[in-house]
C-alpha cells in the first residue's frame, strides 16, 4: 500500500479575448498551489531483475483555485474560484531499478495516470456562473525512489511529478472561463510505499 502528500496547481493559458476591451478590468488570473492526500494500493509485476510494471489504484483529494484580480472597480475584492474534488486514479508505471547494494536499491518510475472524478462540490443551480472543469484527466508521470529492505517488509520513499495532458476547461460561456484557453494540472507528490513479506537481508 502507499500513502502520499501532494502539492497541486492549475497551469493556465489565456485566450485571445483576455486582451480585448471586454476584459480590460481583469488584471490577471493566478493559480494557487494547494496540498492534498493520496491513499492507494500497489500491484507489482516483475518483468525481469531490473524492470517491474506497477498498477497503483488510488484515491486522491484535490483542491485547486484560480484568483481573478481586477483593476476596477478599485474596491472590488479578488474573486477566487475553488474546485474541490476526489479523484480515482489508476497510474500504470514502469519501474527501472539499479543493482541492489546491501539493503538499498535506487529506481526510476514513469508512465501514465488516468483519473476520474468520484466526487466534487458542485452547485447545479450556479454551475453556469462558476469556473467549470472536466471530470476526467490524464497525466504523464515520472519520479525517483529508494527501496529500503527490512526483514519483514520493504519501505520506499518516492517523489513523483505529474503533468496533465488534456485541456480541463469545460465551459467558456461565463466570465471565469471566457478569458482562458486552457487549464492543465501540475502535481508534485511525495509517496511512502510499503510492501509486506519476508525479505532476506544481505
Tab-separated table of C-alpha atoms in Angstrom:
chain	number	residue	atom	x	y	z
A	1	UNK	CA	0.000	0.000	0.000
A	2	UNK	CA	1.041	3.627	-0.343
A	3	UNK	CA	0.451	6.976	1.322
A	4	UNK	CA	1.171	10.292	-0.352
A	5	UNK	CA	1.167	14.015	0.257
A	6	UNK	CA	0.890	16.174	-2.825
A	7	UNK	CA	1.001	19.808	-3.860
A	8	UNK	CA	-1.001	20.615	-6.970
A	9	UNK	CA	-1.798	23.653	-9.093
A	10	UNK	CA	-3.533	24.571	-12.302
A	11	UNK	CA	-1.454	25.872	-15.203
A	12	UNK	CA	-3.421	28.239	-17.424
A	13	UNK	CA	-3.209	29.720	-20.894
A	14	UNK	CA	-5.034	32.969	-21.610
A	15	UNK	CA	-7.389	33.187	-24.558
A	16	UNK	CA	-7.189	35.940	-27.188
A	17	UNK	CA	-10.250	37.507	-25.560
A	18	UNK	CA	-8.219	38.365	-22.458
A	19	UNK	CA	-6.566	41.330	-24.233
A	20	UNK	CA	-9.827	42.696	-25.640
A	21	UNK	CA	-11.773	45.595	-24.072
A	22	UNK	CA	-14.332	43.103	-22.741
A	23	UNK	CA	-11.807	42.038	-20.094
A	24	UNK	CA	-9.885	45.274	-19.551
A	25	UNK	CA	-10.956	45.247	-15.892
A	26	UNK	CA	-9.261	41.874	-15.247
A	27	UNK	CA	-5.634	42.431	-14.256
A	28	UNK	CA	-4.598	38.763	-14.018
A	29	UNK	CA	-5.711	35.229	-13.231
A	30	UNK	CA	-3.383	33.470	-10.790
A	31	UNK	CA	-3.338	29.742	-9.948
A	32	UNK	CA	-2.558	28.796	-6.354
A	33	UNK	CA	-0.787	25.711	-5.004
A	34	UNK	CA	-2.720	23.518	-2.580
A	35	UNK	CA	-1.822	20.417	-0.598
A	36	UNK	CA	-3.723	17.137	-0.541
A	37	UNK	CA	-3.572	13.450	0.363
A	38	UNK	CA	-3.317	10.248	-1.701
A	39	UNK	CA	-4.207	6.734	-0.482
A	40	UNK	CA	-3.701	3.660	-2.617
A	41	UNK	CA	-2.685	0.069	-3.238
A	42	UNK	CA	0.366	-1.267	-5.048
A	43	UNK	CA	0.187	-4.126	-7.562
A	44	UNK	CA	3.658	-5.027	-8.818
A	45	UNK	CA	4.711	-7.433	-11.594
A	46	UNK	CA	8.387	-8.279	-12.006
A	47	UNK	CA	9.313	-8.405	-15.706
A	48	UNK	CA	12.962	-9.206	-15.035
A	49	UNK	CA	15.630	-8.342	-12.463
A	50	UNK	CA	15.766	-4.614	-13.179
A	51	UNK	CA	12.273	-3.884	-14.538
A	52	UNK	CA	8.856	-4.014	-12.883
A	53	UNK	CA	5.394	-2.974	-14.023
A	54	UNK	CA	3.151	-1.289	-11.482
A	55	UNK	CA	-0.547	-0.630	-11.214
A	56	UNK	CA	-1.335	1.626	-8.267
A	57	UNK	CA	-5.100	2.268	-7.906
A	58	UNK	CA	-5.523	5.221	-5.574
A	59	UNK	CA	-7.889	7.871	-4.280
A	60	UNK	CA	-6.605	11.459	-4.250
A	61	UNK	CA	-8.108	14.525	-2.579
A	62	UNK	CA	-7.527	17.764	-4.507
A	63	UNK	CA	-8.186	21.439	-4.099
A	64	UNK	CA	-7.426	23.818	-6.983
A	65	UNK	CA	-8.114	27.518	-7.221
A	66	UNK	CA	-7.809	30.463	-9.587
A	67	UNK	CA	-7.693	34.035	-8.261
A	68	UNK	CA	-9.257	36.646	-10.564
A	69	UNK	CA	-7.649	40.018	-9.778
A	70	UNK	CA	-9.458	43.132	-11.041
A	71	UNK	CA	-8.279	46.650	-11.858
A	72	UNK	CA	-11.700	48.165	-11.366
A	73	UNK	CA	-13.804	48.860	-9.599
A	74	UNK	CA	-10.954	49.743	-7.250
A	75	UNK	CA	-12.609	48.312	-4.167
A	76	UNK	CA	-13.642	45.027	-5.767
A	77	UNK	CA	-12.019	42.139	-3.892
A	78	UNK	CA	-10.184	39.301	-5.604
A	79	UNK	CA	-12.609	36.649	-6.832
A	80	UNK	CA	-11.352	33.153	-6.021
A	81	UNK	CA	-12.803	30.157	-7.840
A	82	UNK	CA	-12.171	26.967	-5.832
A	83	UNK	CA	-12.521	23.473	-7.283
A	84	UNK	CA	-12.510	20.635	-4.724
A	85	UNK	CA	-12.629	17.058	-5.961
A	86	UNK	CA	-11.984	13.446	-5.048
A	87	UNK	CA	-10.319	11.580	-7.924
A	88	UNK	CA	-9.988	7.848	-8.558
A	89	UNK	CA	-6.603	7.424	-10.261
A	90	UNK	CA	-5.071	4.383	-11.976
A	91	UNK	CA	-1.369	5.063	-12.579
A	92	UNK	CA	0.332	2.484	-14.801
A	93	UNK	CA	4.081	2.785	-14.325
A	94	UNK	CA	7.318	1.127	-15.389
A	95	UNK	CA	9.913	0.835	-12.613
A	96	UNK	CA	13.574	0.593	-13.640
A	97	UNK	CA	15.802	-0.492	-10.754
A	98	UNK	CA	19.520	-0.251	-10.076
A	99	UNK	CA	21.673	-3.081	-8.791
A	100	UNK	CA	20.864	-3.811	-5.154
A	101	UNK	CA	23.714	-2.854	-2.838
A	102	UNK	CA	23.252	-4.284	0.602
A	103	UNK	CA	19.698	-3.379	1.615
A	104	UNK	CA	19.312	-0.350	-0.664
A	105	UNK	CA	18.258	-0.048	-4.277
A	106	UNK	CA	17.514	3.139	-6.255
A	107	UNK	CA	14.905	3.265	-9.005
A	108	UNK	CA	13.109	5.449	-11.536
A	109	UNK	CA	9.427	5.276	-12.466
A	110	UNK	CA	7.474	6.631	-15.409
A	111	UNK	CA	4.111	6.141	-17.062
A	112	UNK	CA	0.588	7.461	-17.411
A	113	UNK	CA	-2.123	8.306	-14.883
A	114	UNK	CA	-5.780	8.325	-15.966
A	115	UNK	CA	-8.061	9.911	-13.366
A	116	UNK	CA	-11.835	10.068	-12.936
A	117	UNK	CA	-13.743	12.323	-10.585
A	118	UNK	CA	-15.589	10.367	-7.898
A	119	UNK	CA	-16.933	13.346	-6.009
A	120	UNK	CA	-16.841	17.104	-6.306
A	121	UNK	CA	-18.551	20.053	-4.676
A	122	UNK	CA	-20.889	21.451	-7.310
A	123	UNK	CA	-23.978	23.605	-7.018
A	124	UNK	CA	-26.110	22.701	-10.029
A	125	UNK	CA	-28.058	25.944	-9.809
A	126	UNK	CA	-24.963	28.148	-10.066
A	127	UNK	CA	-22.611	25.993	-12.162
A	128	UNK	CA	-23.205	28.201	-15.204
A	129	UNK	CA	-21.825	31.218	-13.330
A	130	UNK	CA	-18.719	29.487	-11.969
A	131	UNK	CA	-15.499	28.017	-13.316
A	132	UNK	CA	-16.262	24.581	-14.740
A	133	UNK	CA	-13.675	21.859	-15.402
A	134	UNK	CA	-13.723	18.326	-16.826
A	135	UNK	CA	-14.243	15.255	-14.634
A	136	UNK	CA	-11.505	13.306	-16.490
A	137	UNK	CA	-7.756	13.884	-16.538
A	138	UNK	CA	-4.758	12.053	-17.971
A	139	UNK	CA	-1.272	12.764	-16.680
A	140	UNK	CA	2.288	11.836	-17.584
A	141	UNK	CA	4.238	10.724	-14.506
A	142	UNK	CA	7.940	10.461	-13.715
A	143	UNK	CA	9.759	10.031	-10.437
A	144	UNK	CA	12.638	8.723	-8.353
A	145	UNK	CA	12.656	6.446	-5.344
A	146	UNK	CA	14.688	4.350	-2.978
A	147	UNK	CA	13.919	0.773	-1.884
A	148	UNK	CA	14.966	0.082	1.704
A	149	UNK	CA	14.835	-3.614	2.662
A	150	UNK	CA	13.901	-4.793	6.158
A	151	UNK	CA	13.335	-8.345	7.498
A	152	UNK	CA	9.535	-8.350	7.026
A	153	UNK	CA	8.809	-5.514	4.616
A	154	UNK	CA	10.208	-3.123	2.045
A	155	UNK	CA	9.917	0.619	2.637
A	156	UNK	CA	10.220	3.020	-0.291
A	157	UNK	CA	10.200	6.829	-0.162
A	158	UNK	CA	9.456	8.257	-3.601
A	159	UNK	CA	8.934	11.628	-5.240
A	160	UNK	CA	6.810	11.812	-8.379
A	161	UNK	CA	5.944	14.587	-10.837
A	162	UNK	CA	2.729	14.614	-12.860
A	163	UNK	CA	1.711	16.829	-15.779
A	164	UNK	CA	-1.864	16.789	-17.030
A	165	UNK	CA	-2.275	16.475	-20.808
A	166	UNK	CA	-5.908	17.298	-21.692
A	167	UNK	CA	-7.478	20.733	-21.513
A	168	UNK	CA	-9.704	20.673	-18.415
A	169	UNK	CA	-11.561	23.878	-19.244
A	170	UNK	CA	-15.154	22.803	-19.746
A	171	UNK	CA	-17.279	25.946	-20.076
A	172	UNK	CA	-16.139	29.206	-21.675
A	173	UNK	CA	-19.593	30.805	-21.688
A	174	UNK	CA	-19.176	32.661	-18.389
A	175	UNK	CA	-16.799	35.390	-17.086
A	176	UNK	CA	-14.479	32.814	-15.481
A	177	UNK	CA	-13.930	30.530	-18.464
A	178	UNK	CA	-14.140	33.100	-21.256
A	179	UNK	CA	-10.680	34.719	-20.693
A	180	UNK	CA	-8.981	31.301	-20.637
A	181	UNK	CA	-7.916	28.994	-23.433
A	182	UNK	CA	-6.510	26.030	-21.471
A	183	UNK	CA	-6.288	24.633	-17.954
A	184	UNK	CA	-3.827	21.841	-17.151
A	185	UNK	CA	-2.689	20.320	-13.880
A	186	UNK	CA	0.789	20.046	-12.392
A	187	UNK	CA	1.337	17.932	-9.277
A	188	UNK	CA	4.319	17.021	-7.092
A	189	UNK	CA	3.753	14.072	-4.753
A	190	UNK	CA	5.870	12.530	-2.019
A	191	UNK	CA	4.944	8.870	-1.506
A	192	UNK	CA	5.748	6.348	1.194
A	193	UNK	CA	5.269	2.784	-0.084
A	194	UNK	CA	5.142	-0.397	1.997
A	195	UNK	CA	5.456	-3.898	0.547
A	196	UNK	CA	4.909	-6.636	3.114
A	197	UNK	CA	6.529	-10.071	3.013
A	198	UNK	CA	9.618	-11.985	4.101
A	199	UNK	CA	12.676	-10.392	2.526
A	200	UNK	CA	16.143	-11.760	3.170
A	201	UNK	CA	18.749	-9.244	4.260
A	202	UNK	CA	22.250	-9.239	2.791
